[in-house]
Amino acid sequence: LIPSVPGYHQGMAIKKYGYLKLRKEIIDSFPSSQTLGEKKKKKSPIVCQISSLGSLQEKWLRKFFSALDYTSTHTTNPLDENCMATKPLQSLTKIIWPTTDEIRNSVEGVAGGGSVPGREANLQKPFLKPLYHRWSKRDGGKDPFLTARHIPHIKTVVQPSPSFGDDRSIEWLLLSSHNLSKAAWGQVQNNKRTGGKDCFIAHWELGVMFSPATLLEVCGMTKPVRILSIGYDGAKDNGTISLCDDDVDDDGSSDFINVRVPLPYDVHTPDAYNGRDDYWIAE
């Protein structure tokens, strides 16, 4: 579980809440010896799908995703003000945020757009605009769960595996009440009284983090686990869905246990905004 609890957290408690707690679980799931090999691959940006966006600064956003990327978190220190990835933000994250047309054409219509509150002052920042991706596939594309015409209120954070051939798996994912804001996830700051650091959180939130390592531990599985997204990536669009099954080869053997997750958007190849797309605003 990934909780956020309001307060100024310091000392040993600084890693119990917010994004520092999520970082700790990611580190536990991906030992440094494993991530060294992963760095040689083409890393997939973290996909962050939300229903509200706080007032963000580029530096905080860069520190946030640098701390959560399983290939860089071992060499990133969130308590160090200047320790973060220097790569373009587009290589760190993709933000799923519905367009104005997606809200207008939804079953709920514009009135339902109130469930995706986003202030123009927060959304219009130049460093954010290249990160926006659509909730649905463009021009009526693939929609296996018939979610494209419904307004999203779910919140998820997912790091897809680097895509090689048919491998469209997921390294880790979070299903949560956290939106993308400092109030929800926390902000590391100097504590003038102690001379150390604390993490200030303003909201109560709760999420559940999954990775192959956590599923292997909790479920007592005897084979390596692979997390797959149902529908968009390699699973059938209809018929019976098995949420947990052996990945059987042609010879009847199986090397993995597949755990399938019904995420209602395209995790691996979401459509980036183009010149016709405007981000939805609800003041």
GROMACS .gro file of C-alpha atoms in nm:
model
  283
    1LEU     CA    1   0.000   0.000   0.000
    2ILE     CA    2   0.115   0.354  -0.082
    3PRO     CA    3  -0.041   0.603   0.161
    4SER     CA    4  -0.017   0.980   0.178
    5VAL     CA    5  -0.079   1.136   0.520
    6PRO     CA    6  -0.086   1.512   0.581
    7GLY     CA    7   0.207   1.646   0.778
    8TYR     CA    8   0.579   1.717   0.782
    9HIS     CA    9   0.748   1.377   0.772
   10GLN     CA   10   1.113   1.345   0.868
   11GLY     CA   11   1.369   1.094   0.990
   12MET     CA   12   1.269   0.732   0.936
   13ALA     CA   13   0.910   0.838   0.863
   14ILE     CA   14   1.011   1.031   0.552
   15LYS     CA   15   0.999   0.708   0.347
   16LYS     CA   16   0.662   0.592   0.482
   17TYR     CA   17   0.438   0.821   0.279
   18GLY     CA   18   0.389   0.978  -0.063
   19TYR     CA   19   0.625   0.935  -0.352
   20LEU     CA   20   0.918   0.848  -0.127
   21LYS     CA   21   0.721   0.543  -0.008
   22LEU     CA   22   0.649   0.446  -0.370
   23ARG     CA   23   1.019   0.489  -0.451
   24LYS     CA   24   1.111   0.257  -0.163
   25GLU     CA   25   0.878  -0.014  -0.295
   26ILE     CA   26   1.020   0.023  -0.647
   27ILE     CA   27   1.374  -0.012  -0.513
   28ASP     CA   28   1.272  -0.323  -0.318
   29SER     CA   29   1.113  -0.470  -0.632
   30PHE     CA   30   1.409  -0.395  -0.861
   31PRO     CA   31   1.750  -0.455  -0.698
   32SER     CA   32   2.034  -0.244  -0.832
   33SER     CA   33   2.204  -0.549  -0.988
   34GLN     CA   34   1.893  -0.603  -1.200
   35THR     CA   35   1.853  -0.241  -1.308
   36LEU     CA   36   2.213  -0.213  -1.430
   37GLY     CA   37   2.126  -0.443  -1.719
   38GLU     CA   38   1.800  -0.261  -1.785
   39LYS     CA   39   1.982   0.071  -1.838
   40LYS     CA   40   2.127  -0.068  -2.161
   41LYS     CA   41   1.779  -0.104  -2.304
   42LYS     CA   42   1.564   0.170  -2.449
   43LYS     CA   43   1.374   0.280  -2.141
   44SER     CA   44   0.998   0.341  -2.159
   45PRO     CA   45   0.868   0.664  -2.003
   46ILE     CA   46   0.640   0.637  -1.701
   47VAL     CA   47   0.275   0.678  -1.801
   48CYS     CA   48   0.079   0.893  -1.556
   49GLN     CA   49  -0.300   0.894  -1.604
   50ILE     CA   50  -0.487   1.134  -1.376
   51SER     CA   51  -0.813   1.325  -1.331
   52SER     CA   52  -0.666   1.641  -1.180
   53LEU     CA   53  -0.340   1.831  -1.213
   54GLY     CA   54  -0.185   2.052  -0.947
   55SER     CA   55   0.028   2.364  -0.986
   56LEU     CA   56   0.361   2.206  -1.081
   57GLN     CA   57   0.714   2.325  -1.144
   58GLU     CA   58   0.941   2.156  -1.394
   59LYS     CA   59   1.207   2.082  -1.130
   60TRP     CA   60   0.960   1.903  -0.900
   61LEU     CA   61   0.820   1.701  -1.191
   62ARG     CA   62   1.169   1.599  -1.301
   63LYS     CA   63   1.266   1.494  -0.947
   64PHE     CA   64   0.938   1.305  -0.907
   65PHE     CA   65   0.973   1.088  -1.218
   66SER     CA   66   1.351   1.046  -1.175
   67ALA     CA   67   1.280   0.899  -0.831
   68LEU     CA   68   1.018   0.656  -0.966
   69ASP     CA   69   1.197   0.531  -1.278
   70TYR     CA   70   1.323   0.185  -1.183
   71THR     CA   71   1.629   0.225  -1.408
   72SER     CA   72   1.749   0.545  -1.239
   73THR     CA   73   1.606   0.549  -0.887
   74HIS     CA   74   1.911   0.372  -0.736
   75THR     CA   75   2.134   0.660  -0.850
   76THR     CA   76   1.886   0.936  -0.766
   77ASN     CA   77   1.862   1.093  -0.422
   78PRO     CA   78   1.533   1.282  -0.374
   79LEU     CA   79   1.677   1.447  -0.061
   80ASP     CA   80   1.949   1.610  -0.274
   81GLU     CA   81   1.799   1.924  -0.425
   82ASN     CA   82   1.991   1.891  -0.752
   83CYS     CA   83   2.005   1.513  -0.795
   84MET     CA   84   1.771   1.431  -1.082
   85ALA     CA   85   1.768   1.315  -1.443
   86THR     CA   86   1.877   1.577  -1.697
   87LYS     CA   87   1.711   1.414  -1.997
   88PRO     CA   88   1.413   1.582  -2.169
   89LEU     CA   89   1.090   1.540  -1.975
   90GLN     CA   90   0.938   1.358  -2.274
   91SER     CA   91   1.181   1.072  -2.208
   92LEU     CA   92   1.070   1.053  -1.845
   93THR     CA   93   0.691   1.058  -1.866
   94LYS     CA   94   0.372   1.066  -2.070
   95ILE     CA   95   0.068   1.230  -1.910
   96ILE     CA   96  -0.275   1.095  -2.007
   97TRP     CA   97  -0.518   1.387  -2.002
   98PRO     CA   98  -0.846   1.402  -2.199
   99THR     CA   99  -0.892   1.654  -2.478
  100THR     CA  100  -1.184   1.893  -2.503
  101ASP     CA  101  -1.334   1.688  -2.787
  102GLU     CA  102  -1.306   1.366  -2.585
  103ILE     CA  103  -1.507   1.525  -2.304
  104ARG     CA  104  -1.763   1.681  -2.541
  105ASN     CA  105  -1.817   1.355  -2.728
  106SER     CA  106  -1.839   1.142  -2.415
  107VAL     CA  107  -2.157   0.976  -2.292
  108GLU     CA  108  -2.160   1.214  -1.995
  109GLY     CA  109  -2.094   1.523  -2.208
  110VAL     CA  110  -1.953   1.854  -2.093
  111ALA     CA  111  -2.144   1.836  -1.763
  112GLY     CA  112  -1.951   1.523  -1.674
  113GLY     CA  113  -1.624   1.703  -1.734
  114GLY     CA  114  -1.646   1.837  -1.382
  115SER     CA  115  -1.505   1.504  -1.266
  116VAL     CA  116  -1.178   1.597  -1.443
  117PRO     CA  117  -1.100   1.933  -1.282
  118GLY     CA  118  -0.805   2.107  -1.441
  119ARG     CA  119  -0.731   2.476  -1.409
  120GLU     CA  120  -0.600   2.651  -1.717
  121ALA     CA  121  -0.321   2.811  -1.513
  122ASN     CA  122  -0.198   2.462  -1.419
  123LEU     CA  123  -0.241   2.299  -1.760
  124GLN     CA  124  -0.102   2.568  -1.990
  125LYS     CA  125   0.258   2.561  -1.864
  126PRO     CA  126   0.495   2.520  -2.161
  127PHE     CA  127   0.698   2.233  -2.013
  128LEU     CA  128   0.379   2.026  -1.970
  129LYS     CA  129   0.231   2.060  -2.319
  130PRO     CA  130   0.471   1.814  -2.494
  131LEU     CA  131   0.383   1.552  -2.232
  132TYR     CA  132   0.007   1.534  -2.295
  133HIS     CA  133  -0.144   1.221  -2.451
  134ARG     CA  134  -0.504   1.137  -2.529
  135TRP     CA  135  -0.730   0.921  -2.311
  136SER     CA  136  -0.859   0.738  -2.620
  137LYS     CA  137  -0.708   0.632  -2.950
  138ARG     CA  138  -0.734   0.890  -3.223
  139ASP     CA  139  -1.012   0.883  -3.485
  140GLY     CA  140  -1.211   0.598  -3.332
  141GLY     CA  141  -0.919   0.360  -3.302
  142LYS     CA  142  -0.903   0.044  -3.097
  143ASP     CA  143  -1.123   0.053  -2.785
  144PRO     CA  144  -1.150  -0.301  -2.643
  145PHE     CA  145  -1.323  -0.201  -2.318
  146LEU     CA  146  -1.553   0.061  -2.472
  147THR     CA  147  -1.409   0.321  -2.237
  148ALA     CA  148  -1.323   0.588  -2.493
  149ARG     CA  149  -1.660   0.760  -2.467
  150HIS     CA  150  -1.665   0.766  -2.088
  151ILE     CA  151  -1.495   1.036  -1.883
  152PRO     CA  152  -1.198   0.902  -1.684
  153HIS     CA  153  -1.176   0.944  -1.308
  154ILE     CA  154  -0.935   0.657  -1.246
  155LYS     CA  155  -0.574   0.740  -1.149
  156THR     CA  156  -0.287   0.514  -1.253
  157VAL     CA  157   0.091   0.535  -1.279
  158VAL     CA  158   0.256   0.269  -1.497
  159GLN     CA  159   0.607   0.200  -1.618
  160PRO     CA  160   0.584  -0.020  -1.929
  161SER     CA  161   0.865  -0.256  -2.012
  162PRO     CA  162   1.086  -0.163  -2.307
  163SER     CA  163   0.904  -0.307  -2.608
  164PHE     CA  164   1.091  -0.581  -2.789
  165GLY     CA  165   0.887  -0.782  -3.039
  166ASP     CA  166   0.582  -0.931  -2.870
  167ASP     CA  167   0.692  -0.844  -2.518
  168ARG     CA  168   0.442  -0.576  -2.413
  169SER     CA  169   0.464  -0.625  -2.040
  170ILE     CA  170   0.460  -0.381  -1.749
  171GLU     CA  171   0.741  -0.331  -1.497
  172TRP     CA  172   0.521  -0.189  -1.221
  173LEU     CA  173   0.191  -0.009  -1.181
  174LEU     CA  174   0.002   0.190  -0.921
  175LEU     CA  175  -0.376   0.213  -0.890
  176SER     CA  176  -0.441   0.504  -0.662
  177SER     CA  177  -0.638   0.804  -0.543
  178HIS     CA  178  -0.328   1.023  -0.598
  179ASN     CA  179  -0.353   1.288  -0.865
  180LEU     CA  180  -0.041   1.457  -1.000
  181SER     CA  181   0.027   1.725  -0.739
  182LYS     CA  182   0.275   1.813  -0.467
  183ALA     CA  183  -0.013   1.818  -0.217
  184ALA     CA  184  -0.089   1.451  -0.290
  185TRP     CA  185   0.260   1.311  -0.340
  186GLY     CA  186   0.470   1.536  -0.118
  187GLN     CA  187   0.752   1.784  -0.155
  188VAL     CA  188   1.096   1.746   0.002
  189GLN     CA  189   1.206   2.068   0.170
  190ASN     CA  190   1.458   2.200   0.419
  191ASN     CA  191   1.365   2.185   0.785
  192LYS     CA  192   1.504   2.506   0.934
  193ARG     CA  193   1.458   2.385   1.292
  194THR     CA  194   1.653   2.058   1.257
  195GLY     CA  195   1.876   2.152   0.966
  196GLY     CA  196   1.768   1.833   0.787
  197LYS     CA  197   1.499   1.747   0.535
  198ASP     CA  198   1.131   1.672   0.561
  199CYS     CA  199   0.857   1.579   0.316
  200PHE     CA  200   0.545   1.790   0.337
  201ILE     CA  201   0.216   1.626   0.229
  202ALA     CA  202  -0.121   1.803   0.236
  203HIS     CA  203  -0.368   1.532   0.127
  204TRP     CA  204  -0.492   1.196   0.246
  205GLU     CA  205  -0.444   0.943  -0.036
  206LEU     CA  206  -0.405   0.568  -0.081
  207GLY     CA  207  -0.279   0.351  -0.364
  208VAL     CA  208  -0.187  -0.011  -0.436
  209MET     CA  209   0.143  -0.084  -0.612
  210PHE     CA  210   0.196  -0.402  -0.815
  211SER     CA  211   0.514  -0.544  -0.962
  212PRO     CA  212   0.623  -0.894  -1.059
  213ALA     CA  213   0.820  -0.911  -0.734
  214THR     CA  214   0.525  -0.814  -0.511
  215LEU     CA  215   0.291  -1.058  -0.687
  216LEU     CA  216   0.549  -1.335  -0.660
  217GLU     CA  217   0.582  -1.271  -0.286
  218VAL     CA  218   0.215  -1.225  -0.199
  219CYS     CA  219   0.072  -1.502  -0.417
  220GLY     CA  220   0.347  -1.756  -0.354
  221MET     CA  221   0.396  -1.817  -0.725
  222THR     CA  222   0.669  -2.060  -0.828
  223LYS     CA  223   0.755  -1.909  -1.169
  224PRO     CA  224   0.858  -1.559  -1.278
  225VAL     CA  225   0.560  -1.325  -1.313
  226ARG     CA  226   0.485  -1.106  -1.613
  227ILE     CA  227   0.222  -0.828  -1.595
  228LEU     CA  228   0.031  -0.767  -1.918
  229SER     CA  229  -0.231  -0.511  -2.012
  230ILE     CA  230  -0.553  -0.670  -2.137
  231GLY     CA  231  -0.703  -0.561  -2.467
  232TYR     CA  232  -0.458  -0.317  -2.617
  233ASP     CA  233  -0.146  -0.531  -2.582
  234GLY     CA  234  -0.158  -0.889  -2.688
  235ALA     CA  235  -0.478  -1.015  -2.527
  236LYS     CA  236  -0.804  -1.091  -2.703
  237ASP     CA  237  -1.072  -0.823  -2.713
  238ASN     CA  238  -1.360  -1.054  -2.633
  239GLY     CA  239  -1.434  -1.396  -2.493
  240THR     CA  240  -1.313  -1.529  -2.160
  241ILE     CA  241  -1.030  -1.339  -1.995
  242SER     CA  242  -0.799  -1.522  -1.756
  243LEU     CA  243  -0.644  -1.282  -1.508
  244CYS     CA  244  -0.370  -1.528  -1.416
  245ASP     CA  245  -0.239  -1.808  -1.640
  246ASP     CA  246   0.073  -1.988  -1.754
  247ASP     CA  247   0.242  -1.854  -2.066
  248VAL     CA  248   0.246  -2.183  -2.258
  249ASP     CA  249   0.488  -2.231  -2.546
  250ASP     CA  250   0.422  -2.447  -2.852
  251ASP     CA  251   0.586  -2.745  -2.680
  252GLY     CA  252   0.353  -2.716  -2.380
  253SER     CA  253   0.615  -2.568  -2.146
  254SER     CA  254   0.576  -2.238  -1.964
  255ASP     CA  255   0.841  -1.998  -1.837
  256PHE     CA  256   0.614  -1.726  -1.694
  257ILE     CA  257   0.289  -1.674  -1.513
  258ASN     CA  258   0.097  -1.398  -1.687
  259VAL     CA  259  -0.104  -1.161  -1.467
  260ARG     CA  260  -0.338  -0.953  -1.683
  261VAL     CA  261  -0.445  -0.603  -1.587
  262PRO     CA  262  -0.751  -0.439  -1.750
  263LEU     CA  263  -0.617  -0.085  -1.793
  264PRO     CA  264  -0.869   0.123  -1.990
  265TYR     CA  265  -0.619   0.302  -2.215
  266ASP     CA  266  -0.321   0.217  -2.434
  267VAL     CA  267  -0.023   0.200  -2.200
  268HIS     CA  268   0.250   0.135  -2.458
  269THR     CA  269   0.150   0.363  -2.746
  270PRO     CA  270  -0.090   0.636  -2.631
  271ASP     CA  271  -0.159   0.902  -2.894
  272ALA     CA  272   0.025   1.229  -2.832
  273TYR     CA  273  -0.165   1.554  -2.876
  274ASN     CA  274  -0.145   1.706  -3.222
  275GLY     CA  275  -0.232   2.053  -3.352
  276ARG     CA  276  -0.605   1.979  -3.337
  277ASP     CA  277  -0.611   1.867  -2.973
  278ASP     CA  278  -0.684   2.105  -2.685
  279TYR     CA  279  -0.650   1.993  -2.324
  280TRP     CA  280  -0.973   1.989  -2.125
  281ILE     CA  281  -1.014   2.273  -1.877
  282ALA     CA  282  -1.259   2.278  -1.584
  283GLU     CA  283  -1.204   2.563  -1.340
   0.00000   0.00000   0.00000
